Amino acid sequence: MAQPQATQKQEALAARLAVLRLPTSGGWLSLARGLAETRLKGMGLPGRRDEYWRWTNPAVLIAPEPGPAQPYDARDEVPAFDAIDRVKLVFTDGVFHAAASDDPALAGVEVSRLAEASARDVHWAHELYGVLEAAGQKPVERPLAALNSAYATEGVLIRVTAKAEKPVHLIYNHESEVSDAILHHCVKVEEGAELTLLESGPAAARCNMVLEVLVADGASFHHVRTQGRDHDRQAVTHLFARLGEGCRFKSFTLTANGVMTRNEAVVELLGDDAVAHLAGAAMGDGDFHQDDTVFVTHDAERCESRQVFKKVLRNGAVGVFQGKILVKPGAQKTDGYQISQSLLLDEDSQFLAKPELEIYADDVSCSHGSTSGAIDDTALFYLRSRGVPERAAQSLLVLAFLAEALEEIEDEAIAEDIRSRLEGWLNRRMG
Amino acid sequence: MLQIKNLHVKLEEEDKQILKGVDLVVEPGKVHAIMGPNGSGKSTLSYVLSGRGGYEVTEGSATLDGADLLEMEPEARAAAGLFLAFQYPVEIPGVGNMTFLRTAVNAQRKARGQEEMSAGEFLKVIREKAKTLKIDAEMLKRPVNVGFSGGEKKRNEILQMAMLEPTMCILDETDSGLDVDAMKLVAEGVNALRSPDRGFLVITHYQRLLDHIKPDVVHIMSDGRIIKTGGPELALEVENNGYADILAEAV
Ligand SMILES: Nc1ncnc2c1ncn2[C@@H]1O[C@H](COP(=O)(O)OP(=O)(O)OP(=O)(O)O)[C@@H](O)[C@H]1O
Ligand SMILES: [Mg+2]
């Protein structure tokens, strides 16, 4: 007989916690971790029968041990964002690698390691660590994020007080075939300040990552990440963002390969005239399951949000999109847009989408759309008739399909880096 | 030289014969015009020659300078010198006109073992050619044909032809949708390309295009065959009397 769902969720949690140890940090962080653990215990771990996990089986993400994943041999590939002048902070299998990192001295930017946070006085982080995650547990539970807040031992706390002159780049190397990383970052962009945060790499065989971002009035946060090309890596990420008045927030994610990826984004627009753009490009070939789950809440006037998620799938790859725009009462003049599209390169691949709008204000303009399609044969023939070889023509059309998502990357040099990575992927896969 | 012999083509999906024995030779330096009622198979002929899918050749042959076109991929036909200006140019959102053309020019050069054109050189050449066709720089940056007017799309086809410098140019109703001035521009663009080693096959319904691009030979196509071939006067006859007499005479 099937067990009641709640029991299953608790049993899964007990099995998971049996191989974890609550870090003994002391101070405010211990308190935050304790609260997170309590939240977690109230929920248990997600199961297949949860509505929110209907299309993505959480089994490998909740299992006590990760599935083994070989580090990808990138050979002569140029590392991500290599041509960008930036401050590098390196983590290997989820552990900070000081020798490989730059000195994070950057005017207007304070960087602390989570591992040292309780010793140092990073009081601003008290109001952030686990706080946005906790708020993000409603109306939908996100137990893996609570697990992260409770058990993360590494991560960075970044406070930005001016316009950062360079991007900060978190590099996640993966060396051990069985590593299981839990990373938790907090970013606070103070009033009028600006930061570009880059992230790249798989981090570990399995990685659970939380990024909490507070963008104060008039501040800007620009986020671009690539999740690494390791075929068997598993990842669950949560991005929690809270936006103040007139601020700008942009986040773009490239997912190419990886057997399992669940990227959740929870964004609250709390100040008037704020702008939030979330975009993603996913490239899957074969054993690939990638899920973008996005929840954008409008709780102020005249805010704009955009969700642009594109997936290119072949050889049985599966893409999932669950995206919601919630417009709260009083959030008048909201401009909300959401598009999720897949390009299916064959009939074995699959795209599952659940776009949702929930609107409680009367003067808003919200639109959403979701499509699935194949490469346009007419366009393909047109290109070939001009002498472009079939594979190159296909690549051009795939890049064209992704263009709307790539346009969300503001910096041209960073966009070019992402584009060249995509071209590389296409050349290897389709060439 | 384009040589088409007894070409029979049916639709791949249906049992519908569209070309029923086309014979045609276009020599270098010559302009051949094809006229004919709607649905007679003119566009089908141009598509089959350029390698579009969905058709099945059941009989006959088509060669360009001796090479069997029907065995080649579309891109190889292009590299061999064949160019089709589409009756309905295709919109490709997300692919910039400039990127598209540079990729095409360099792919053809590569296929022919020639050196690729540098970005600088390409820019210089395309600007010059665009100017003579009154295509402004802003249009070059836009996605291929997206948001172009009917006439702009046709001019863009001629720009592509000018950049690719093919040896066998097929123009499928390039005059349709063009205003009087644009027609002149397009005709000038075509005439500028006329040379002793380049052949043209101009599909049209109207004499006015042929006033500007003077044909050496005019063919009338009907129901999948060339039913009559003559000089420029044949086009005038169609213009004045329509097809009725020619069709009746052919039966
Ligand atoms: N893919 C297709 N499916 C069904 N019928 C087709 C297809 N392609 C062509 N045909 C038919 O074949 C015939 C010839 O079409 P085609 O477009 O070659 O004519 P055309 O001479 O170019 O006409 P027009 O002067 O109107 O451009 C028409 O009856 C058309 O309906
Ligand atoms: Mg036609």
XYZ file of C-alpha atoms and ligand atoms in Angstrom:
714
model
C 0.000 0.000 0.000
C 1.210 3.499 -0.834
C 2.382 5.504 2.117
C 0.736 8.806 2.911
C 2.563 11.584 1.133
C 3.569 13.400 4.311
C 5.264 10.283 5.675
C 7.169 9.816 2.452
C 8.375 13.382 2.541
C 9.530 13.033 6.139
C 11.268 9.747 5.459
C 13.080 11.256 2.512
C 14.154 14.122 4.748
C 15.352 11.823 7.535
C 17.445 9.859 5.036
C 18.921 13.040 3.636
C 19.678 14.581 7.026
C 21.338 11.393 8.188
C 24.299 12.231 5.963
C 24.372 15.958 6.753
C 25.621 17.829 9.781
C 24.253 21.187 10.886
C 27.283 23.501 10.714
C 28.329 24.865 14.096
C 28.906 28.488 13.347
C 27.499 30.231 16.389
C 26.017 33.691 16.440
C 23.343 35.000 14.095
C 24.092 32.397 11.482
C 23.320 29.525 13.854
C 20.043 31.161 14.581
C 19.222 31.535 10.881
C 20.187 27.933 10.256
C 18.065 26.722 13.110
C 15.050 28.558 11.745
C 15.659 27.114 8.306
C 15.913 23.625 9.732
C 12.607 24.106 11.498
C 11.011 25.239 8.237
C 12.499 22.266 6.477
C 11.225 19.813 9.063
C 7.780 21.279 8.723
C 7.765 20.528 5.016
C 9.773 17.392 4.430
C 11.440 16.920 1.050
C 9.585 17.235 -2.250
C 8.114 14.141 -3.797
C 6.803 13.123 -7.150
C 3.247 13.729 -6.053
C 3.785 17.392 -5.288
C 2.026 19.524 -7.857
C 5.118 21.724 -8.091
C 7.198 18.674 -9.045
C 4.726 17.144 -11.441
C 7.073 17.243 -14.414
C 10.427 17.003 -12.682
C 11.260 14.012 -10.570
C 13.136 15.322 -7.520
C 14.595 11.874 -6.699
C 18.211 12.625 -7.635
C 18.026 16.036 -5.974
C 16.769 14.739 -2.639
C 18.712 11.453 -2.489
C 21.204 11.148 0.393
C 24.060 10.797 -2.086
C 24.520 12.417 -5.483
C 24.662 10.347 -8.621
C 28.282 10.098 -9.749
C 29.226 12.703 -12.320
C 32.501 12.910 -14.144
C 33.997 16.358 -14.461
C 33.725 17.504 -18.047
C 36.996 17.713 -19.907
C 36.725 21.155 -21.462
C 40.006 20.599 -23.302
C 41.044 23.752 -25.097
C 37.802 25.581 -24.508
C 38.230 29.118 -23.241
C 36.868 29.378 -19.660
C 33.623 31.320 -19.288
C 33.919 35.119 -19.173
C 37.699 34.879 -19.602
C 37.923 38.029 -21.683
C 36.002 40.091 -19.143
C 37.927 42.138 -16.603
C 36.468 40.803 -13.357
C 37.160 39.700 -9.783
C 37.273 35.915 -9.585
C 36.237 33.894 -6.558
C 36.751 30.203 -7.025
C 35.015 27.267 -5.389
C 36.099 23.713 -6.057
C 33.539 21.042 -5.332
C 31.746 23.599 -3.216
C 34.752 24.672 -1.132
C 36.350 28.097 -1.424
C 39.684 27.919 -3.198
C 41.628 30.921 -1.938
C 44.779 30.318 -3.950
C 42.854 30.376 -7.226
C 40.814 33.435 -6.274
C 41.508 37.119 -6.710
C 41.805 39.478 -3.798
C 38.240 40.733 -3.664
C 39.324 44.320 -3.031
C 36.967 46.299 -5.210
C 35.860 49.832 -4.473
C 32.282 49.901 -3.238
C 32.081 46.130 -2.824
C 32.521 44.180 0.423
C 32.945 40.452 0.094
C 32.960 37.952 2.977
C 32.970 34.195 2.982
C 29.955 32.585 4.554
C 32.341 30.242 6.375
C 33.781 33.252 8.219
C 30.576 35.196 8.541
C 29.817 34.526 12.158
C 33.291 35.594 13.197
C 33.032 38.805 11.210
C 30.455 41.456 11.790
C 28.416 41.356 8.629
C 25.273 42.625 10.291
C 23.565 43.495 6.995
C 23.473 39.786 6.175
C 21.354 39.020 9.264
C 18.392 40.582 7.545
C 18.981 38.657 4.374
C 20.343 35.177 5.012
C 17.440 32.765 4.911
C 14.995 35.653 5.078
C 14.116 35.906 1.394
C 14.146 32.122 1.213
C 11.675 31.971 4.118
C 9.428 34.543 2.445
C 9.644 32.542 -0.774
C 8.131 29.468 0.908
C 4.712 30.972 0.333
C 2.502 30.285 -1.465
C 4.589 27.379 -2.765
C 6.946 25.307 -0.638
C 10.581 25.118 -1.662
C 12.086 22.652 0.827
C 15.399 22.272 -0.989
C 16.011 25.983 -0.485
C 15.327 25.665 3.245
C 17.689 22.700 3.358
C 20.284 24.916 1.731
C 19.845 27.739 4.264
C 20.229 25.260 7.111
C 23.161 23.249 5.821
C 25.217 25.484 3.506
C 28.751 25.890 4.784
C 30.129 27.934 1.918
C 29.133 30.915 -0.135
C 29.788 34.604 -0.259
C 28.147 37.641 1.264
C 28.462 40.631 -1.007
C 27.462 44.150 -0.103
C 27.608 46.785 -2.792
C 27.609 50.449 -1.829
C 28.558 52.095 -5.126
C 28.801 51.255 -8.780
C 31.171 48.293 -8.846
C 33.826 48.973 -11.433
C 34.130 45.301 -12.386
C 31.877 42.265 -12.276
C 32.327 39.721 -9.510
C 32.672 36.224 -10.957
C 31.946 33.109 -8.926
C 33.652 30.155 -10.553
C 32.454 26.698 -9.613
C 34.935 23.991 -10.456
C 34.016 20.362 -10.296
C 36.782 17.830 -9.668
C 35.412 14.999 -7.561
C 33.093 12.504 -9.176
C 30.947 12.242 -6.042
C 31.022 15.765 -4.613
C 27.838 17.198 -3.159
C 27.961 20.964 -2.758
C 25.637 23.267 -0.887
C 26.364 26.929 -1.553
C 24.485 29.931 -0.253
C 25.176 33.503 -1.362
C 23.663 36.780 -0.244
C 23.945 39.999 -2.174
C 22.795 43.385 -1.024
C 22.939 46.180 -3.536
C 22.485 49.395 -1.584
C 20.596 52.440 -2.786
C 21.846 53.613 -6.159
C 24.622 51.002 -6.294
C 25.308 48.640 -9.194
C 26.739 45.156 -9.510
C 27.211 42.598 -12.237
C 27.486 39.094 -10.839
C 28.770 36.301 -13.058
C 28.602 32.627 -12.188
C 29.978 29.707 -14.130
C 30.603 26.025 -13.760
C 28.843 22.957 -12.433
C 30.175 23.281 -8.841
C 30.046 19.566 -8.044
C 28.565 16.243 -9.069
C 25.475 17.586 -7.362
C 24.903 21.119 -6.305
C 22.245 22.878 -4.279
C 22.641 26.627 -4.630
C 20.742 29.549 -3.172
C 21.283 33.165 -4.112
C 19.415 35.815 -2.140
C 19.520 39.299 -3.600
C 18.218 42.490 -2.112
C 18.200 45.370 -4.575
C 17.547 48.659 -2.823
C 15.873 51.739 -4.294
C 17.450 52.920 -7.506
C 20.035 50.120 -7.510
C 20.936 47.748 -10.374
C 21.756 44.097 -10.344
C 22.828 42.257 -13.448
C 23.333 38.517 -13.227
C 24.628 36.135 -15.876
C 25.428 32.516 -15.245
C 26.372 29.386 -17.164
C 25.848 26.098 -15.418
C 28.682 24.011 -16.760
C 28.756 21.298 -19.356
C 29.272 18.173 -17.235
C 26.918 15.570 -18.607
C 25.874 13.853 -15.396
C 25.866 16.738 -12.967
C 22.709 17.475 -11.004
C 21.711 20.911 -9.820
C 18.945 22.662 -7.991
C 19.225 26.421 -7.720
C 17.041 29.054 -6.122
C 17.308 32.717 -6.850
C 15.361 34.892 -4.420
C 15.224 38.589 -5.194
C 13.471 41.480 -3.535
C 13.392 44.723 -5.444
C 13.010 48.274 -4.211
C 11.740 51.370 -5.929
C 13.017 52.208 -9.390
C 15.605 49.462 -9.373
C 16.719 47.292 -12.262
C 17.231 43.570 -12.022
C 18.299 41.282 -14.843
C 19.203 37.639 -14.666
C 20.195 35.321 -17.494
C 21.079 31.629 -17.260
C 22.650 29.363 -19.840
C 22.154 25.664 -19.199
C 23.934 23.389 -21.632
C 24.075 19.729 -20.622
C 23.574 18.332 -17.142
C 21.391 15.335 -16.498
C 19.141 17.243 -14.064
C 18.699 20.957 -13.520
C 15.961 22.708 -11.618
C 16.319 26.491 -11.558
C 13.808 28.307 -9.417
C 13.527 32.073 -9.359
C 11.347 33.964 -6.925
C 11.212 37.682 -7.507
C 9.210 40.241 -5.564
C 8.767 43.732 -6.915
C 8.074 45.730 -3.767
C 8.967 49.283 -4.811
C 7.207 51.302 -7.501
C 8.733 51.544 -10.991
C 11.023 48.557 -10.554
C 12.114 46.425 -13.505
C 12.860 42.695 -13.371
C 13.911 40.622 -16.350
C 14.562 36.890 -16.111
C 15.815 34.930 -19.068
C 17.209 31.518 -19.821
C 18.607 29.508 -22.687
C 18.764 25.745 -22.259
C 20.502 23.371 -24.649
C 19.754 19.712 -24.163
C 20.888 16.678 -26.085
C 19.902 13.216 -24.921
C 19.860 12.510 -21.195
C 18.908 16.027 -20.148
C 16.151 17.321 -17.939
C 16.006 21.045 -17.342
C 13.315 22.892 -15.433
C 12.788 26.624 -15.050
C 10.317 27.417 -12.312
C 9.683 31.119 -11.934
C 7.453 33.111 -9.618
C 7.234 36.864 -10.058
C 5.142 38.922 -7.643
C 4.108 42.467 -8.439
C 3.349 44.315 -5.221
C 3.928 47.915 -6.310
C 2.827 50.273 -9.036
C 4.180 50.722 -12.555
C 6.637 47.828 -12.366
C 7.755 45.848 -15.361
C 8.632 42.172 -15.416
C 9.754 39.979 -18.288
C 10.324 36.244 -18.367
C 11.970 34.923 -21.541
C 12.838 31.240 -21.469
C 14.011 29.284 -24.508
C 14.966 25.646 -24.787
C 16.602 23.739 -27.614
C 16.021 20.024 -27.224
C 17.060 16.915 -29.114
C 17.479 13.174 -28.718
C 14.906 12.797 -25.996
C 15.866 15.822 -23.916
C 13.135 17.220 -21.688
C 12.473 20.869 -20.893
C 10.039 22.162 -18.287
C 8.796 25.671 -17.673
C 6.520 26.673 -14.811
C 6.150 30.415 -14.722
C 3.825 32.627 -12.807
C 3.074 36.296 -12.663
C 1.151 37.294 -9.537
C -0.201 40.824 -9.519
C -1.305 41.825 -6.035
C -4.178 44.186 -5.305
C -3.045 47.750 -5.850
C -0.181 46.868 -8.185
C -1.653 49.125 -10.846
C -0.004 49.800 -14.215
C 1.875 46.529 -13.965
C 3.503 45.529 -17.225
C 4.088 41.784 -17.144
C 5.363 39.637 -19.970
C 6.190 35.979 -20.090
C 7.246 33.788 -22.980
C 8.486 30.215 -22.915
C 9.413 28.476 -26.113
C 11.066 25.298 -27.166
C 12.723 24.320 -30.380
C 12.398 20.576 -30.714
C 15.030 19.245 -33.074
C 13.390 15.850 -33.252
C 10.224 14.082 -32.222
C 11.756 12.342 -29.201
C 12.204 15.522 -27.242
C 9.634 17.056 -25.004
C 8.658 20.450 -23.672
C 6.189 20.856 -20.814
C 4.976 24.305 -19.930
C 2.656 25.781 -17.379
C 2.333 29.517 -17.804
C 0.180 31.208 -15.178
C -1.226 34.653 -14.532
C -2.956 35.603 -11.321
C -4.129 39.192 -11.299
C -5.843 41.159 -8.541
C -5.482 44.674 -9.948
C -7.608 46.092 -12.722
C -5.292 48.455 -14.562
C -2.535 46.108 -15.717
C -1.175 44.761 -18.963
C 0.061 41.201 -18.764
C 0.680 38.758 -21.554
C 2.070 35.309 -21.747
C 2.695 32.716 -24.375
C 4.223 29.319 -24.785
C 5.146 27.551 -27.995
C 6.856 24.409 -29.170
C 8.101 24.044 -32.668
C 10.601 22.555 -35.049
C 13.163 24.290 -37.227
C 11.387 26.235 -39.964
C 12.040 24.262 -43.160
C 11.316 27.223 -45.384
C 13.879 29.360 -43.590
C 16.352 26.477 -43.634
C 15.966 26.092 -47.395
C 16.268 29.823 -47.936
C 19.608 29.884 -46.098
C 20.886 26.804 -47.898
C 19.840 28.194 -51.274
C 22.271 31.034 -50.570
C 25.088 28.568 -50.023
C 25.001 28.216 -46.242
C 25.664 24.528 -45.429
C 22.834 22.722 -43.677
C 24.484 22.466 -40.245
C 25.544 26.090 -40.258
C 22.062 27.102 -41.363
C 20.554 25.095 -38.511
C 22.920 26.742 -36.049
C 21.977 30.182 -37.337
C 18.303 29.357 -36.860
C 18.889 27.972 -33.368
C 20.754 31.131 -32.386
C 17.962 33.181 -33.919
C 15.473 31.255 -31.809
C 17.500 32.080 -28.693
C 18.027 35.727 -29.638
C 15.192 37.139 -27.538
C 16.631 35.527 -24.407
C 20.188 36.607 -25.215
C 19.005 40.180 -25.666
C 18.382 40.245 -21.934
C 22.144 40.284 -21.353
C 22.950 43.957 -21.181
C 26.705 43.923 -21.513
C 27.778 43.262 -25.099
C 31.068 41.559 -24.187
C 29.292 39.197 -21.786
C 26.594 38.490 -24.372
C 29.298 37.721 -26.911
C 30.903 35.258 -24.496
C 27.585 33.461 -24.059
C 26.974 33.488 -27.800
C 30.353 31.930 -28.537
C 29.644 29.244 -25.944
C 26.365 28.475 -27.678
C 28.069 28.347 -31.057
C 30.641 25.960 -29.616
C 27.912 23.733 -28.266
C 26.103 23.746 -31.595
C 29.268 22.982 -33.531
C 30.057 20.027 -31.313
C 26.517 18.691 -31.181
C 25.177 19.448 -34.612
C 28.431 19.744 -36.584
C 25.037 26.667 -69.170
C 21.792 25.427 -67.691
C 20.410 22.393 -69.454
C 17.037 20.900 -68.575
C 15.891 17.776 -70.378
C 12.466 16.209 -70.279
C 12.041 17.126 -66.608
C 9.121 15.445 -64.869
C 8.335 16.368 -61.291
C 5.620 15.275 -58.917
C 4.825 16.210 -55.358
C 6.479 13.900 -52.850
C 3.415 13.695 -50.619
C 0.714 13.426 -53.242
C 0.353 11.743 -56.533
C 0.287 15.035 -58.336
C 2.417 15.581 -61.431
C 3.402 19.233 -61.800
C 6.173 19.331 -64.387
C 5.449 17.121 -67.334
C 8.527 17.186 -69.494
C 10.318 20.525 -69.439
C 13.062 21.110 -71.987
C 15.135 24.244 -71.694
C 18.663 25.442 -72.350
C 19.978 28.763 -71.063
C 23.338 29.726 -72.507
C 25.799 31.995 -70.722
C 25.282 35.649 -71.538
C 21.623 35.105 -72.457
C 18.405 36.222 -70.817
C 15.496 33.810 -71.084
C 12.052 34.776 -69.928
C 9.353 32.332 -68.843
C 5.744 33.425 -68.890
C 2.653 31.363 -68.356
C -0.690 31.204 -66.595
C -0.923 30.912 -62.809
C -0.291 27.411 -61.590
C 1.531 26.263 -64.717
C 4.624 25.196 -62.782
C 7.062 28.106 -63.133
C 7.881 28.417 -59.431
C 8.010 24.651 -59.099
C 10.665 24.553 -61.808
C 12.716 27.183 -59.983
C 12.399 25.336 -56.661
C 13.333 21.976 -58.131
C 16.392 23.511 -59.766
C 17.506 25.081 -56.493
C 16.887 21.940 -54.446
C 13.868 22.567 -52.274
C 12.405 19.455 -50.657
C 8.928 18.093 -51.187
C 9.297 17.291 -54.877
C 10.240 14.104 -56.628
C 11.900 14.054 -60.013
C 10.407 11.090 -61.844
C 12.132 11.567 -65.181
C 14.616 13.778 -66.958
C 17.671 15.772 -65.924
C 18.996 19.206 -65.091
C 22.655 20.169 -65.286
C 24.627 23.336 -64.698
C 27.868 23.491 -66.652
C 27.648 19.737 -66.978
C 27.195 19.015 -63.261
C 24.066 17.106 -62.259
C 22.116 19.650 -60.240
C 19.512 17.177 -59.055
C 22.127 15.149 -57.171
C 23.446 18.141 -55.257
C 22.477 19.662 -51.909
C 20.957 23.144 -52.194
C 24.122 24.744 -50.786
C 26.264 22.928 -53.348
C 24.049 24.195 -56.157
C 24.508 27.697 -54.833
C 28.263 27.240 -54.668
C 28.149 25.937 -58.233
C 26.678 29.270 -59.273
C 22.906 28.864 -59.132
C 20.798 31.589 -57.563
C 17.052 31.878 -57.119
C 15.407 35.197 -56.334
C 12.303 33.922 -54.531
C 8.775 34.820 -55.554
C 8.094 35.038 -51.815
C 11.303 35.923 -49.958
C 11.428 34.313 -46.522
C 11.452 36.232 -43.238
C 13.976 34.964 -40.714
C 13.517 36.630 -37.320
C 16.664 36.719 -35.229
C 19.138 36.423 -38.115
C 20.618 39.763 -39.148
C 20.646 40.501 -42.865
C 24.325 41.344 -42.749
C 25.321 38.226 -40.776
C 23.282 36.110 -43.147
C 24.874 37.527 -46.276
C 28.410 37.392 -44.956
C 27.902 33.784 -43.856
C 26.548 32.979 -47.321
C 29.285 34.763 -49.251
C 32.032 33.136 -47.206
C 30.426 29.694 -47.264
C 30.329 29.825 -51.056
C 33.889 31.062 -51.241
C 35.004 28.299 -48.934
C 33.156 25.678 -50.983
C 34.958 26.940 -54.090
C 38.323 26.917 -52.337
C 38.562 30.709 -52.341
C 39.720 32.901 -49.519
C 37.032 34.301 -47.212
C 36.116 37.963 -47.433
C 37.262 40.014 -44.449
C 34.642 41.845 -42.401
C 35.980 45.170 -43.587
C 35.995 44.295 -47.251
C 32.533 42.765 -47.014
C 31.173 45.895 -45.383
C 32.641 48.083 -48.095
C 31.221 45.995 -50.925
C 27.766 45.534 -49.429
C 27.392 49.235 -48.632
C 28.213 50.137 -52.193
C 25.812 47.618 -53.693
C 23.055 48.441 -51.231
C 23.369 52.086 -52.157
C 22.771 51.480 -55.846
C 19.636 49.503 -54.913
C 18.568 52.248 -52.497
C 18.658 49.868 -49.534
C 19.662 51.878 -46.497
C 22.153 50.804 -43.861
C 19.444 50.394 -41.264
C 17.724 47.741 -43.378
C 20.952 45.770 -43.597
C 21.045 45.507 -39.834
C 17.497 44.272 -39.484
C 16.651 40.577 -39.400
C 16.386 39.003 -42.848
C 13.269 40.386 -44.572
C 11.482 40.970 -41.246
C 9.324 44.061 -41.443
C 10.438 44.698 -45.026
C 7.788 45.891 -47.445
C 7.049 43.700 -50.459
C 9.229 45.857 -52.677
C 12.052 45.979 -50.125
C 12.099 42.205 -49.958
C 12.492 41.979 -53.724
C 15.302 44.533 -53.706
C 16.952 42.551 -50.939
C 16.887 39.474 -53.191
C 18.717 41.419 -55.887
C 21.229 42.652 -53.324
C 21.931 39.051 -52.361
C 22.364 38.164 -56.009
C 24.767 41.057 -56.486
C 26.824 39.955 -53.481
C 26.915 36.288 -54.418
C 27.688 36.860 -58.124
C 26.112 33.629 -59.371
C 26.539 32.409 -62.945
C 22.940 31.255 -63.382
C 20.281 33.582 -61.986
C 16.643 32.607 -61.735
C 14.277 35.456 -60.923
C 10.802 34.346 -59.941
C 8.385 37.249 -60.337
C 10.873 39.694 -58.953
C 8.747 42.466 -60.480
C 5.611 41.675 -58.518
C 5.030 44.162 -55.713
C 7.475 46.706 -57.105
C 6.531 50.290 -57.833
C 7.671 51.843 -61.116
C 10.839 53.332 -59.673
C 11.765 50.200 -57.745
C 11.263 48.148 -60.893
C 13.814 50.352 -62.644
C 16.258 49.956 -59.760
C 15.877 46.208 -59.803
C 16.248 46.058 -63.567
C 19.373 48.198 -63.360
C 20.696 45.861 -60.673
C 20.089 42.898 -62.946
C 21.489 44.594 -66.029
C 24.625 45.553 -64.109
C 25.202 41.836 -63.596
C 24.722 40.904 -67.228
C 27.915 39.471 -68.603
C 28.992 36.975 -71.264
C 29.418 34.208 -68.688
C 26.184 34.719 -66.748
C 22.767 33.404 -67.751
C 19.331 34.587 -66.579
C 15.987 32.908 -66.346
C 13.375 35.568 -65.668
C 9.913 34.406 -64.645
C 7.318 37.118 -65.057
C 3.745 37.836 -65.984
C 4.388 41.268 -67.419
C 6.052 42.889 -70.360
C 7.011 45.927 -68.254
C 9.898 44.084 -66.605
C 11.048 42.869 -69.984
C 11.055 46.467 -71.210
C 13.933 46.975 -68.808
C 15.559 43.567 -68.872
C 15.574 42.714 -72.546
C 15.177 38.976 -73.059
C 16.878 37.057 -75.840
C 14.362 34.229 -75.704
C 10.805 33.988 -74.355
C 9.149 30.698 -73.322
C 5.531 30.063 -72.556
C 4.835 27.457 -69.919
C 1.507 25.783 -69.487
C 0.480 22.782 -67.478
C 4.028 21.706 -66.697
C 5.504 22.095 -70.184
C 7.151 24.726 -72.337
C 4.557 24.994 -75.077
C 6.053 27.773 -77.137
C 9.414 29.460 -77.531
C 10.147 32.626 -79.462
C 11.802 36.023 -79.422
C 10.886 39.143 -77.420
C 7.807 39.600 -79.608
C 6.203 36.594 -77.897
C 6.017 38.541 -74.638
C 4.312 41.409 -76.421
C 1.797 39.009 -77.878
C 0.956 37.743 -74.372
C 0.731 41.294 -73.121
C -1.736 42.210 -75.857
C -3.818 39.071 -76.248
C -3.330 36.936 -73.144
C -2.653 33.204 -73.373
C -5.838 31.986 -75.054
C -4.508 31.925 -78.626
C -1.171 30.407 -77.668
C -2.818 27.681 -75.595
C -5.331 26.879 -78.337
C -2.557 26.692 -80.924
C -0.533 24.300 -78.763
C -3.299 21.730 -78.404
N 3.527 21.789 -52.170
C 2.462 21.787 -53.002
N 1.317 21.194 -52.609
C 0.240 21.171 -53.412
N 0.229 21.697 -54.636
C 1.333 22.304 -55.080
C 2.523 22.387 -54.275
N 3.455 23.040 -54.975
C 2.882 23.357 -56.146
N 1.623 22.907 -56.218
C 0.702 23.064 -57.345
O 1.454 22.949 -58.519
C 0.994 23.833 -59.498
C 2.129 24.707 -59.994
O 2.455 25.655 -58.990
P 3.552 26.778 -59.210
O 3.648 27.537 -57.953
O 4.787 26.147 -59.729
O 2.890 27.675 -60.336
P 3.369 29.048 -60.978
O 3.451 28.793 -62.436
O 4.574 29.530 -60.338
O 2.137 29.989 -60.676
P 2.081 31.576 -60.355
O 2.144 32.254 -61.687
O 0.737 31.765 -59.750
O 3.191 31.923 -59.470
C -0.149 24.591 -58.873
O -1.349 23.962 -59.251
C 0.086 24.449 -57.398
O -1.110 24.515 -56.691
Mg 5.024 31.178 -59.148
